[in-house]
Amino acid sequence: MLKALLIVAALAAAVAVFLVLTYVRRSILSRSGSVAMAARLSRHMEGRGWAPGFGVYERGTLRWYRMFSLALGPRYSLSRQDLQIADRRVPAGPEAQIFPPEVAILRCKNAAGDVELAMTTSAVTGFLSWLEAAPPGAAFYSDRD
């Protein structure tokens, strides 16, 4: 009985440490501002493979991080220069069960391939503004860094 209690206590402590580390990681990464969005990591089954996360806009790059991960680096790093939106749609089939109605799914293309992102319509507005607008001379000054 004592052994079982120790195992349960150790598991509870491990879960608590994981949650605290995940919270600290998110707090550090989102200091410059972040947006909640999901990314599709697998396309093996129709409508499945979505992971919650958040995007951080840094200069001309959107960095997407998984929400429940201890990795310090982003899972996706999307450069504004070669990013294009190939398709925009509403969640359908199984996706409609996991996403609320105000979510839009964007299929983006870049040099590395396709990436599907799901975000609220207000986040899509911000994403499109970031994608389409760059400060005057941004390309000139980014080459000098």
mmCIF file of C-alpha atoms in Angstrom:
data_model
loop_
_atom_site.group_PDB
_atom_site.id
_atom_site.type_symbol
_atom_site.label_atom_id
_atom_site.label_comp_id
_atom_site.label_asym_id
_atom_site.label_seq_id
_atom_site.Cartn_x
_atom_site.Cartn_y
_atom_site.Cartn_z
ATOM 1 C CA MET A 1 0.000 0.000 0.000
ATOM 2 C CA LEU A 2 2.809 2.390 0.888
ATOM 3 C CA LYS A 3 4.566 1.581 -2.392
ATOM 4 C CA ALA A 4 1.412 2.406 -4.375
ATOM 5 C CA LEU A 5 1.032 5.732 -2.547
ATOM 6 C CA LEU A 6 4.652 6.617 -3.308
ATOM 7 C CA ILE A 7 4.127 5.828 -6.991
ATOM 8 C CA VAL A 8 0.970 7.961 -7.125
ATOM 9 C CA ALA A 9 2.750 10.808 -5.314
ATOM 10 C CA ALA A 10 5.702 10.601 -7.716
ATOM 11 C CA LEU A 11 3.373 10.697 -10.735
ATOM 12 C CA ALA A 12 1.472 13.662 -9.299
ATOM 13 C CA ALA A 13 4.748 15.485 -8.644
ATOM 14 C CA ALA A 14 5.961 14.759 -12.199
ATOM 15 C CA VAL A 15 2.718 16.107 -13.682
ATOM 16 C CA ALA A 16 2.952 19.214 -11.486
ATOM 17 C CA VAL A 17 6.566 19.851 -12.553
ATOM 18 C CA PHE A 18 5.625 19.409 -16.217
ATOM 19 C CA LEU A 19 2.749 21.887 -15.915
ATOM 20 C CA VAL A 20 4.895 24.455 -14.107
ATOM 21 C CA LEU A 21 7.703 24.155 -16.665
ATOM 22 C CA THR A 22 5.196 24.442 -19.519
ATOM 23 C CA TYR A 23 3.711 27.581 -17.957
ATOM 24 C CA VAL A 24 7.143 29.148 -17.408
ATOM 25 C CA ARG A 25 8.148 28.342 -21.005
ATOM 26 C CA ARG A 26 4.991 29.932 -22.377
ATOM 27 C CA SER A 27 5.442 33.001 -20.182
ATOM 28 C CA ILE A 28 9.006 33.511 -21.386
ATOM 29 C CA LEU A 29 8.195 32.939 -25.057
ATOM 30 C CA SER A 30 5.110 35.143 -25.079
ATOM 31 C CA ARG A 31 6.663 38.236 -23.536
ATOM 32 C CA SER A 32 6.780 39.864 -26.939
ATOM 33 C CA GLY A 33 3.150 38.894 -27.583
ATOM 34 C CA SER A 34 1.667 35.678 -28.828
ATOM 35 C CA VAL A 35 -1.464 34.469 -30.581
ATOM 36 C CA ALA A 36 -3.266 31.210 -29.873
ATOM 37 C CA MET A 37 -3.415 28.964 -32.933
ATOM 38 C CA ALA A 38 -3.396 25.267 -33.696
ATOM 39 C CA ALA A 39 -1.249 23.577 -36.320
ATOM 40 C CA ARG A 40 -1.868 20.327 -38.105
ATOM 41 C CA LEU A 41 1.082 18.055 -37.456
ATOM 42 C CA SER A 42 -0.214 14.912 -39.162
ATOM 43 C CA ARG A 43 -2.445 14.289 -42.162
ATOM 44 C CA HIS A 44 -2.772 10.512 -41.815
ATOM 45 C CA MET A 45 -6.472 10.688 -40.912
ATOM 46 C CA GLU A 46 -9.024 13.100 -42.329
ATOM 47 C CA GLY A 47 -9.621 16.009 -39.926
ATOM 48 C CA ARG A 48 -7.163 14.739 -37.299
ATOM 49 C CA GLY A 49 -3.602 15.581 -36.283
ATOM 50 C CA TRP A 50 -4.167 19.046 -34.784
ATOM 51 C CA ALA A 51 -2.032 20.305 -31.886
ATOM 52 C CA PRO A 52 -2.742 23.414 -29.807
ATOM 53 C CA GLY A 53 -0.077 26.054 -29.673
ATOM 54 C CA PHE A 54 0.733 29.691 -30.084
ATOM 55 C CA GLY A 55 2.464 31.838 -32.637
ATOM 56 C CA VAL A 56 4.985 34.559 -31.874
ATOM 57 C CA TYR A 57 5.632 37.255 -34.476
ATOM 58 C CA GLU A 58 9.313 38.212 -34.561
ATOM 59 C CA ARG A 59 10.402 40.630 -37.292
ATOM 60 C CA GLY A 60 9.578 38.878 -40.557
ATOM 61 C CA THR A 61 9.023 35.429 -39.052
ATOM 62 C CA LEU A 62 6.114 33.672 -37.387
ATOM 63 C CA ARG A 63 7.361 31.071 -34.927
ATOM 64 C CA TRP A 64 4.826 28.417 -33.900
ATOM 65 C CA TYR A 65 5.307 26.580 -30.604
ATOM 66 C CA ARG A 66 3.382 23.588 -29.278
ATOM 67 C CA MET A 67 1.453 24.443 -26.158
ATOM 68 C CA PHE A 68 2.294 21.306 -24.200
ATOM 69 C CA SER A 69 5.980 20.836 -24.873
ATOM 70 C CA LEU A 70 9.236 21.567 -23.118
ATOM 71 C CA ALA A 71 11.101 22.267 -26.363
ATOM 72 C CA LEU A 72 12.608 25.748 -26.406
ATOM 73 C CA GLY A 73 12.652 26.032 -30.186
ATOM 74 C CA PRO A 74 9.633 26.491 -32.426
ATOM 75 C CA ARG A 75 8.060 23.581 -34.300
ATOM 76 C CA TYR A 76 7.499 25.794 -37.349
ATOM 77 C CA SER A 77 9.290 28.944 -38.385
ATOM 78 C CA LEU A 78 7.461 30.672 -41.238
ATOM 79 C CA SER A 79 9.190 33.520 -43.056
ATOM 80 C CA ARG A 80 6.968 36.294 -44.377
ATOM 81 C CA GLN A 81 9.056 36.539 -47.569
ATOM 82 C CA ASP A 82 8.156 33.125 -49.007
ATOM 83 C CA LEU A 83 4.836 32.449 -47.248
ATOM 84 C CA GLN A 84 1.627 32.278 -49.290
ATOM 85 C CA ILE A 85 -1.919 31.379 -48.326
ATOM 86 C CA ALA A 86 -3.097 28.603 -50.623
ATOM 87 C CA ASP A 87 -6.538 28.007 -49.111
ATOM 88 C CA ARG A 88 -8.896 29.297 -46.426
ATOM 89 C CA ARG A 89 -11.776 27.197 -45.144
ATOM 90 C CA VAL A 90 -14.035 26.521 -42.192
ATOM 91 C CA PRO A 91 -13.617 23.378 -40.071
ATOM 92 C CA ALA A 92 -15.402 20.408 -41.628
ATOM 93 C CA GLY A 93 -16.165 16.877 -40.505
ATOM 94 C CA PRO A 94 -14.240 15.873 -37.374
ATOM 95 C CA GLU A 95 -12.602 19.326 -37.237
ATOM 96 C CA ALA A 96 -16.006 20.911 -36.590
ATOM 97 C CA GLN A 97 -16.179 18.926 -33.351
ATOM 98 C CA ILE A 98 -12.857 20.192 -31.977
ATOM 99 C CA PHE A 99 -12.896 23.814 -33.186
ATOM 100 C CA PRO A 100 -15.499 26.458 -32.358
ATOM 101 C CA PRO A 101 -17.453 28.005 -35.258
ATOM 102 C CA GLU A 102 -15.408 31.235 -35.306
ATOM 103 C CA VAL A 103 -12.213 29.387 -36.308
ATOM 104 C CA ALA A 104 -10.766 29.539 -39.811
ATOM 105 C CA ILE A 105 -8.231 27.084 -41.224
ATOM 106 C CA LEU A 106 -5.482 28.429 -43.461
ATOM 107 C CA ARG A 107 -3.318 26.222 -45.653
ATOM 108 C CA CYS A 108 -0.041 28.064 -46.092
ATOM 109 C CA LYS A 109 2.758 27.268 -48.522
ATOM 110 C CA ASN A 110 6.410 28.115 -48.118
ATOM 111 C CA ALA A 111 9.757 26.774 -49.266
ATOM 112 C CA ALA A 112 9.601 23.936 -46.721
ATOM 113 C CA GLY A 113 6.136 22.742 -47.793
ATOM 114 C CA ASP A 114 2.541 23.107 -46.633
ATOM 115 C CA VAL A 115 1.439 24.066 -43.128
ATOM 116 C CA GLU A 116 -2.166 24.202 -41.923
ATOM 117 C CA LEU A 117 -2.982 26.690 -39.172
ATOM 118 C CA ALA A 118 -6.290 27.075 -37.345
ATOM 119 C CA MET A 119 -7.065 30.358 -35.604
ATOM 120 C CA THR A 120 -9.950 32.609 -34.725
ATOM 121 C CA THR A 121 -11.169 35.039 -37.358
ATOM 122 C CA SER A 122 -9.725 37.987 -35.415
ATOM 123 C CA ALA A 123 -6.331 36.235 -35.311
ATOM 124 C CA VAL A 124 -6.644 35.626 -39.083
ATOM 125 C CA THR A 125 -7.093 39.381 -39.572
ATOM 126 C CA GLY A 126 -3.894 40.038 -37.639
ATOM 127 C CA PHE A 127 -2.064 37.266 -39.495
ATOM 128 C CA LEU A 128 -3.097 38.652 -42.890
ATOM 129 C CA SER A 129 -2.074 42.170 -41.846
ATOM 130 C CA TRP A 130 1.318 40.895 -40.757
ATOM 131 C CA LEU A 131 1.710 38.866 -43.953
ATOM 132 C CA GLU A 132 0.724 41.611 -46.379
ATOM 133 C CA ALA A 133 2.183 44.674 -44.711
ATOM 134 C CA ALA A 134 5.801 45.376 -44.005
ATOM 135 C CA PRO A 135 7.250 48.724 -43.027
ATOM 136 C CA PRO A 136 8.665 50.751 -45.925
ATOM 137 C CA GLY A 137 12.240 49.724 -46.623
ATOM 138 C CA ALA A 138 11.974 46.566 -44.520
ATOM 139 C CA ALA A 139 13.651 44.445 -47.201
ATOM 140 C CA PHE A 140 16.463 46.984 -47.511
ATOM 141 C CA TYR A 141 17.138 47.140 -43.765
ATOM 142 C CA SER A 142 16.783 43.392 -43.155
ATOM 143 C CA ASP A 143 19.586 42.706 -45.652
ATOM 144 C CA ARG A 144 21.937 44.930 -43.661
ATOM 145 C CA ASP A 145 21.584 43.027 -40.341
#
